[in-house]
Amino acid sequence: MSVANALEPLTDAELAAWRGLLRTHALLVKTLDAELEQAHEIPLTSYEVLLHLSHAGGKMRMCEVAESVALSRSGLTRLVDRLERDGLVERRSCPDDARGAFAHLTDTGRAKLDAASSTHLAGVRRHFLDHLGPEQQRCLAAAWESVMGAAATAGGPSCSA
Amino acid sequence: MSVANALEPLTDAELAAWRGLLRTHALLVKTLDAELEQAHEIPLTSYEVLLHLSHAGGKMRMCEVAESVALSRSGLTRLVDRLERDGLVERRSCPDDARGAFAHLTDTGRAKLDAASSTHLAGVRRHFLDHLGPEQQRCLAAAWESVMGAAATAGGPSCSA
DNA sequence: AAAGATTGAAGATTCAATCTTA
DNA sequence: TAAGATTGAATCTTCAATCTTT
């Protein structure tokens, strides 16, 4: 908080909290991605796009999808290119705003999502949730809320949707 | 833990703990990387290599460095190429094992690390640690310990060092 | 002039194959 | 035969510039 201690090295506890986040995230994402790729030939990021689309009722604006999976606009454009090529998603025009575009979940995409979800869900449980007590779960959720809340105050997301 | 509930959707608390990890990690890494790049023209991953080298007394085996920053071997080879080109790191041969190589922190590299560390440290505090209470810090550290410990039992790291 | 989306070019990372040494 | 490290090819992601619409 203060400027005076900006150069103090991190305490062991601070270091463990910070570096653990980096290490654990890397391991989990790598593991879950490999499991999805192996069992269903779909990368984790693609899976998450399908998942968000499904949760949103089957369609989202491109910029919303980009924000939801933490990808740049151009990054999402290429990803949806791949998903469209594989028949999992379709682009449709946006009646309200001709500049925009919707990403639509296709039947094939929904089927792929349904098939892959048990693999993914099992992986998230086995590699992550199963090792957390209910108290720890709440603590993590509160921590994310606090960190993200502070960030939102400063520089929020980009697109209006 | 059981197979029976593998298809139950995640509870809200589980979802918050898991998706929060993804979102928060993405935001923090993006922010810290941009700050380092802007103030010292060094990417976060490069900074972390210098940091680990410094903590290890100035030299590490290539495979150790790769493991410490969660990069593949080839990924680290290219990264050290860039660091060597910029004069921040030097490759040296390994007396004990002629197959191996050391990455050595140069004086220039150490100076760069010292200069960048206040930016990085301030960023980690401002964007992350300042929003966590001591209790939350301990909770996070314990969670990482638990998750990583379970993973280590299964498939551990690769190189012998 | 600004926002949503895309494109070309460049950068970073990985896989598979290769080289050298153990 | 296996391990440490590197290389070529391919993939994924981003930045800056562009196009269209508001």
Coordinates of C-alpha atoms (C1' of nucleotides) in Angstrom, one line a residue:
Chain A
M1 CA 0.0 0.0 0.0
S2 CA 2.7 2.5 1.0
V3 CA 5.5 3.6 -1.3
A4 CA 8.1 3.3 1.4
N5 CA 8.2 -0.5 1.5
A6 CA 8.0 -0.9 -2.3
L7 CA 11.5 -2.3 -2.3
E8 CA 11.2 -4.7 0.6
P9 CA 11.4 -8.2 -0.7
L10 CA 8.3 -10.3 -0.4
T11 CA 7.8 -12.3 2.8
D12 CA 7.8 -16.1 2.5
A13 CA 4.0 -16.1 2.8
E14 CA 3.6 -13.4 0.1
L15 CA 6.0 -15.3 -2.2
A16 CA 4.1 -18.6 -1.6
A17 CA 0.8 -16.9 -2.4
W18 CA 2.1 -15.2 -5.6
R19 CA 4.4 -17.8 -7.1
G20 CA 2.0 -20.6 -6.2
L21 CA -0.6 -18.9 -8.3
L22 CA 1.7 -18.9 -11.3
R23 CA 2.9 -22.4 -10.9
T24 CA -0.5 -23.9 -10.1
H25 CA -2.2 -22.1 -13.0
A26 CA 0.4 -23.3 -15.4
L27 CA 0.2 -26.9 -14.3
L28 CA -3.6 -27.0 -14.2
V29 CA -4.1 -25.4 -17.6
K30 CA -1.4 -27.6 -19.2
T31 CA -2.9 -30.8 -17.7
L32 CA -6.6 -30.0 -18.5
D33 CA -5.6 -28.9 -22.0
A34 CA -3.8 -32.2 -22.6
E35 CA -6.7 -34.2 -21.3
L36 CA -9.2 -32.5 -23.5
E37 CA -7.0 -32.7 -26.5
Q38 CA -6.3 -36.4 -25.9
A39 CA -9.9 -37.4 -25.3
H40 CA -11.8 -35.1 -27.6
E41 CA -9.3 -33.4 -29.8
I42 CA -10.3 -29.9 -28.6
P43 CA -8.0 -27.4 -26.9
L44 CA -9.0 -25.9 -23.6
T45 CA -9.5 -22.4 -25.0
S46 CA -11.9 -23.7 -27.7
Y47 CA -13.7 -25.7 -25.1
E48 CA -14.2 -22.5 -23.0
V49 CA -15.6 -20.6 -26.0
L50 CA -18.2 -23.3 -26.5
L51 CA -18.9 -23.3 -22.8
H52 CA -19.5 -19.6 -22.6
L53 CA -21.6 -19.7 -25.7
S54 CA -23.8 -22.4 -24.2
H55 CA -24.1 -20.5 -20.9
A56 CA -25.2 -17.4 -22.8
G57 CA -28.0 -19.4 -24.5
G58 CA -26.0 -20.2 -27.7
K59 CA -24.9 -16.8 -29.0
M60 CA -22.6 -14.0 -27.9
R61 CA -21.1 -11.0 -29.5
M62 CA -17.5 -11.5 -30.6
C63 CA -16.2 -9.0 -28.2
E64 CA -18.0 -10.6 -25.3
V65 CA -16.5 -13.9 -26.1
A66 CA -13.1 -12.4 -26.3
E67 CA -13.5 -10.8 -22.9
S68 CA -14.8 -14.0 -21.4
V69 CA -11.8 -16.1 -22.4
A70 CA -9.2 -13.4 -21.9
L71 CA -8.2 -13.2 -25.5
S72 CA -7.5 -10.2 -27.7
R73 CA -10.0 -9.3 -30.4
S74 CA -7.8 -10.5 -33.2
G75 CA -6.9 -13.6 -31.2
L76 CA -10.6 -14.4 -30.9
T77 CA -11.2 -13.8 -34.6
R78 CA -8.6 -16.5 -35.5
L79 CA -10.0 -18.8 -32.8
V80 CA -13.5 -18.5 -34.2
D81 CA -12.1 -19.0 -37.7
R82 CA -10.8 -22.4 -36.5
L83 CA -14.1 -23.3 -34.7
E84 CA -16.1 -22.3 -37.7
R85 CA -13.9 -24.4 -40.0
D86 CA -14.5 -27.4 -37.7
G87 CA -18.3 -26.7 -37.8
L88 CA -18.6 -26.0 -34.0
V89 CA -19.5 -22.3 -34.3
E90 CA -21.2 -20.1 -36.9
R91 CA -20.8 -16.4 -37.5
R92 CA -24.1 -14.5 -37.9
S93 CA -24.7 -10.8 -38.5
C94 CA -26.0 -8.6 -35.7
P95 CA -29.4 -6.9 -36.5
D96 CA -29.0 -4.1 -34.0
D97 CA -25.5 -3.1 -34.9
A98 CA -24.3 -3.9 -38.4
R99 CA -20.7 -3.4 -37.2
G100 CA -21.0 -6.4 -34.9
A101 CA -21.2 -10.1 -35.3
F102 CA -22.5 -13.0 -33.3
A103 CA -20.8 -16.2 -32.6
H104 CA -23.5 -19.0 -32.7
L105 CA -23.1 -22.4 -31.2
T106 CA -24.0 -25.1 -33.8
D107 CA -25.6 -28.4 -33.0
T108 CA -22.2 -30.0 -33.7
G109 CA -20.6 -27.6 -31.3
R110 CA -23.1 -28.4 -28.6
A111 CA -22.6 -32.1 -29.1
K112 CA -18.8 -31.6 -28.8
L113 CA -19.3 -29.5 -25.7
D114 CA -21.5 -32.2 -24.1
A115 CA -19.1 -34.9 -25.0
A116 CA -16.1 -33.0 -23.7
S117 CA -17.6 -31.6 -20.5
S118 CA -17.4 -34.8 -18.5
T119 CA -13.7 -35.0 -19.2
H120 CA -13.2 -31.4 -18.3
L121 CA -15.4 -31.4 -15.2
A122 CA -13.7 -34.6 -13.9
G123 CA -10.3 -33.0 -14.5
V124 CA -11.2 -29.8 -12.7
R125 CA -12.4 -31.8 -9.8
R126 CA -9.5 -34.3 -9.7
H127 CA -6.7 -31.8 -10.2
F128 CA -8.1 -28.9 -8.4
L129 CA -11.3 -28.9 -6.4
D130 CA -10.8 -32.2 -4.8
H131 CA -7.8 -30.8 -3.0
L132 CA -9.6 -27.8 -1.5
G133 CA -11.8 -27.8 1.5
P134 CA -15.1 -25.8 1.5
E135 CA -13.4 -23.2 3.5
Q136 CA -10.5 -22.9 1.1
Q137 CA -13.0 -22.7 -1.8
R138 CA -14.7 -19.8 -0.2
C139 CA -11.4 -18.1 0.6
L140 CA -10.2 -18.4 -3.0
A141 CA -13.4 -17.1 -4.3
A142 CA -13.3 -14.1 -1.9
A143 CA -9.7 -13.4 -3.0
W144 CA -10.5 -13.4 -6.7
E145 CA -13.5 -11.1 -6.0
S146 CA -11.3 -8.7 -4.1
V147 CA -8.5 -8.6 -6.6
M148 CA -10.7 -8.4 -9.7
G149 CA -12.9 -5.9 -8.0
A150 CA -10.0 -3.6 -7.4
A151 CA -8.9 -4.0 -11.0
A152 CA -12.3 -3.2 -12.4
T153 CA -12.3 0.1 -10.5
A154 CA -9.1 1.1 -12.4
G155 CA -9.2 -0.2 -16.0
G156 CA -12.3 -2.0 -16.9
P157 CA -13.1 -4.1 -20.0
S158 CA -13.3 -2.7 -23.5
C159 CA -16.5 -3.5 -25.5
S160 CA -19.8 -2.1 -24.6
A161 CA -21.7 -5.4 -24.4
Chain B
M1 CA -13.6 -37.7 -5.6
S2 CA -16.2 -40.3 -6.6
V3 CA -17.0 -41.2 -10.2
A4 CA -20.7 -41.0 -9.6
N5 CA -20.9 -37.3 -9.4
A6 CA -18.5 -36.6 -12.3
L7 CA -21.3 -35.1 -14.3
E8 CA -22.8 -33.0 -11.7
P9 CA -22.3 -29.3 -12.7
L10 CA -20.0 -27.3 -10.4
T11 CA -21.6 -25.5 -7.5
D12 CA -21.4 -21.7 -7.6
A13 CA -18.6 -21.8 -5.0
E14 CA -16.6 -24.3 -7.1
L15 CA -17.2 -22.3 -10.2
A16 CA -16.1 -19.1 -8.5
A17 CA -12.9 -20.7 -7.2
W18 CA -12.0 -22.2 -10.5
R19 CA -13.0 -19.5 -13.0
G20 CA -11.7 -16.8 -10.7
L21 CA -8.3 -18.5 -10.9
L22 CA -8.3 -18.3 -14.7
R23 CA -9.6 -14.7 -14.9
T24 CA -7.4 -13.4 -12.1
H25 CA -4.2 -15.1 -13.5
A26 CA -4.9 -13.7 -16.9
L27 CA -5.4 -10.2 -15.7
L28 CA -2.4 -10.1 -13.4
V29 CA 0.0 -11.6 -15.9
K30 CA -1.2 -9.2 -18.6
T31 CA -0.9 -6.2 -16.3
L32 CA 2.5 -7.0 -14.8
D33 CA 3.9 -7.8 -18.2
A34 CA 2.7 -4.6 -19.7
E35 CA 4.2 -2.6 -16.7
L36 CA 7.6 -4.3 -17.0
E37 CA 7.6 -3.9 -20.8
Q38 CA 6.7 -0.2 -20.5
A39 CA 9.1 0.7 -17.8
H40 CA 12.1 -1.5 -18.6
E41 CA 11.5 -3.1 -22.0
I42 CA 11.6 -6.6 -20.6
P43 CA 8.8 -9.2 -20.7
L44 CA 7.6 -10.8 -17.5
T45 CA 8.9 -14.3 -18.5
S46 CA 12.4 -12.9 -19.2
Y47 CA 12.2 -11.1 -15.9
E48 CA 11.4 -14.3 -14.1
V49 CA 14.3 -16.1 -15.7
L50 CA 16.7 -13.4 -14.4
L51 CA 15.0 -13.6 -11.0
H52 CA 15.4 -17.4 -10.7
L53 CA 19.0 -17.2 -11.8
S54 CA 19.7 -14.6 -9.2
H55 CA 18.1 -16.6 -6.4
A56 CA 20.1 -19.6 -7.5
G57 CA 23.3 -17.6 -7.1
G58 CA 23.7 -16.6 -10.7
K59 CA 23.6 -19.9 -12.6
M60 CA 21.2 -22.7 -13.2
R61 CA 21.0 -25.7 -15.6
M62 CA 18.9 -25.0 -18.6
C63 CA 16.4 -27.7 -17.6
E64 CA 16.1 -26.2 -14.1
V65 CA 15.3 -22.8 -15.5
A66 CA 12.7 -24.3 -17.9
E67 CA 11.0 -26.0 -15.0
S68 CA 11.1 -22.9 -12.8
V69 CA 9.3 -20.8 -15.3
A70 CA 6.9 -23.5 -16.6
L71 CA 8.3 -23.5 -20.1
S72 CA 9.1 -26.4 -22.4
R73 CA 12.8 -27.1 -23.1
S74 CA 12.6 -25.8 -26.6
G75 CA 10.7 -22.8 -25.4
L76 CA 13.4 -22.0 -22.9
T77 CA 16.1 -22.5 -25.5
R78 CA 14.6 -19.7 -27.6
L79 CA 14.1 -17.5 -24.6
V80 CA 17.7 -17.8 -23.5
D81 CA 18.7 -17.1 -27.1
R82 CA 16.9 -13.8 -26.8
L83 CA 18.4 -13.0 -23.4
E84 CA 21.8 -13.9 -24.6
R85 CA 21.4 -11.6 -27.7
D86 CA 20.5 -8.8 -25.3
G87 CA 23.5 -9.6 -23.1
L88 CA 21.5 -10.4 -20.0
V89 CA 22.5 -14.1 -19.8
E90 CA 25.4 -16.2 -21.0
R91 CA 25.5 -19.9 -21.8
R92 CA 28.4 -21.8 -20.3
S93 CA 29.3 -25.4 -20.5
C94 CA 28.8 -27.8 -17.6
P95 CA 31.9 -29.4 -16.3
D96 CA 30.2 -32.3 -14.6
D97 CA 28.0 -33.3 -17.5
A98 CA 29.1 -32.3 -21.0
R99 CA 25.5 -32.8 -22.3
G100 CA 24.3 -30.0 -20.1
A101 CA 24.6 -26.2 -20.2
F102 CA 24.4 -23.5 -17.6
A103 CA 22.6 -20.2 -18.0
H104 CA 24.7 -17.5 -16.3
L105 CA 23.4 -14.2 -15.2
T106 CA 25.7 -11.4 -16.6
D107 CA 26.4 -8.1 -14.8
T108 CA 24.1 -6.5 -17.3
G109 CA 21.5 -9.0 -16.5
R110 CA 21.8 -8.4 -12.8
A111 CA 21.6 -4.6 -13.3
K112 CA 18.5 -5.1 -15.4
L113 CA 16.9 -7.3 -12.8
D114 CA 17.7 -4.8 -10.0
A115 CA 16.2 -1.9 -12.1
A116 CA 13.1 -3.8 -13.0
S117 CA 12.5 -5.4 -9.6
S118 CA 11.0 -2.4 -7.9
T119 CA 8.5 -2.0 -10.7
H120 CA 7.6 -5.7 -10.5
L121 CA 7.5 -5.8 -6.8
A122 CA 5.3 -2.7 -6.6
G123 CA 3.0 -4.3 -9.2
V124 CA 2.6 -7.6 -7.4
R125 CA 1.7 -5.7 -4.3
R126 CA -0.6 -3.2 -5.8
H127 CA -2.5 -5.5 -8.1
F128 CA -2.5 -8.7 -5.9
L129 CA -1.1 -8.8 -2.4
D130 CA -2.6 -5.5 -1.2
H131 CA -6.0 -6.9 -1.7
L132 CA -5.4 -10.0 0.4
G133 CA -5.5 -10.2 4.2
P134 CA -2.9 -12.3 6.0
E135 CA -5.4 -15.0 6.5
Q136 CA -6.2 -15.1 2.8
Q137 CA -2.5 -15.2 2.0
R138 CA -2.0 -18.3 4.1
C139 CA -5.1 -19.9 2.7
L140 CA -3.9 -19.4 -0.9
A141 CA -0.5 -20.7 0.0
A142 CA -2.0 -23.8 1.6
A143 CA -4.2 -24.3 -1.4
W144 CA -1.3 -24.2 -3.9
E145 CA 0.6 -26.6 -1.6
S146 CA -2.2 -29.0 -1.6
V147 CA -2.9 -28.9 -5.3
M148 CA 0.8 -29.0 -6.4
G149 CA 1.6 -31.7 -3.8
A150 CA -1.1 -34.0 -5.3
A151 CA 0.2 -33.4 -8.8
A152 CA 3.8 -34.2 -7.8
T153 CA 2.7 -37.6 -6.5
A154 CA 1.3 -38.3 -10.0
G155 CA 3.6 -37.0 -12.7
G156 CA 6.6 -35.1 -11.4
P157 CA 9.1 -32.9 -13.3
S158 CA 11.4 -34.2 -16.0
C159 CA 15.1 -33.4 -15.6
S160 CA 17.3 -34.8 -12.9
A161 CA 18.5 -31.5 -11.4
Chain C
dA1 C1' -14.1 10.7 -34.5
dA2 C1' -15.0 6.2 -32.2
dA3 C1' -16.3 1.2 -31.9
dG4 C1' -16.6 -3.8 -33.7
dA5 C1' -14.3 -6.8 -36.4
dT6 C1' -10.8 -8.5 -39.5
dT7 C1' -6.1 -8.9 -41.8
dG8 C1' -0.9 -9.0 -42.6
dA9 C1' 3.2 -9.3 -40.3
dA10 C1' 5.8 -10.5 -36.4
dG11 C1' 6.7 -12.8 -32.0
dA12 C1' 6.4 -16.6 -28.8
dT13 C1' 5.7 -21.4 -27.8
dT14 C1' 5.3 -26.2 -28.8
dC15 C1' 6.0 -30.9 -31.0
dA16 C1' 8.8 -34.0 -33.3
dA17 C1' 13.2 -35.0 -34.9
dT18 C1' 18.2 -34.6 -34.3
dC19 C1' 22.7 -34.2 -32.2
dT20 C1' 25.8 -35.1 -28.5
dT21 C1' 27.1 -37.2 -24.4
dA22 C1' 26.2 -40.5 -20.3
Chain D
dT1 C1' 19.2 -46.8 -24.6
dA2 C1' 18.2 -42.6 -22.3
dA3 C1' 19.0 -37.6 -21.1
dG4 C1' 20.1 -32.6 -22.0
dA5 C1' 19.8 -29.4 -25.4
dT6 C1' 18.9 -27.5 -29.9
dT7 C1' 16.5 -27.0 -34.5
dG8 C1' 12.7 -26.8 -38.2
dA9 C1' 8.0 -26.7 -38.9
dA10 C1' 3.7 -25.6 -37.4
dT11 C1' 0.5 -23.3 -34.3
dC12 C1' -1.3 -19.7 -31.5
dT13 C1' -1.3 -14.9 -30.1
dT14 C1' -0.7 -10.1 -30.5
dC15 C1' 0.2 -5.4 -32.5
dA16 C1' -0.7 -2.0 -35.9
dA17 C1' -3.3 -0.9 -39.8
dT18 C1' -7.7 -1.2 -42.2
dC19 C1' -12.6 -1.6 -43.3
dT20 C1' -17.3 -0.8 -42.1
dT21 C1' -20.7 1.2 -39.4
dT22 C1' -22.2 4.4 -35.7

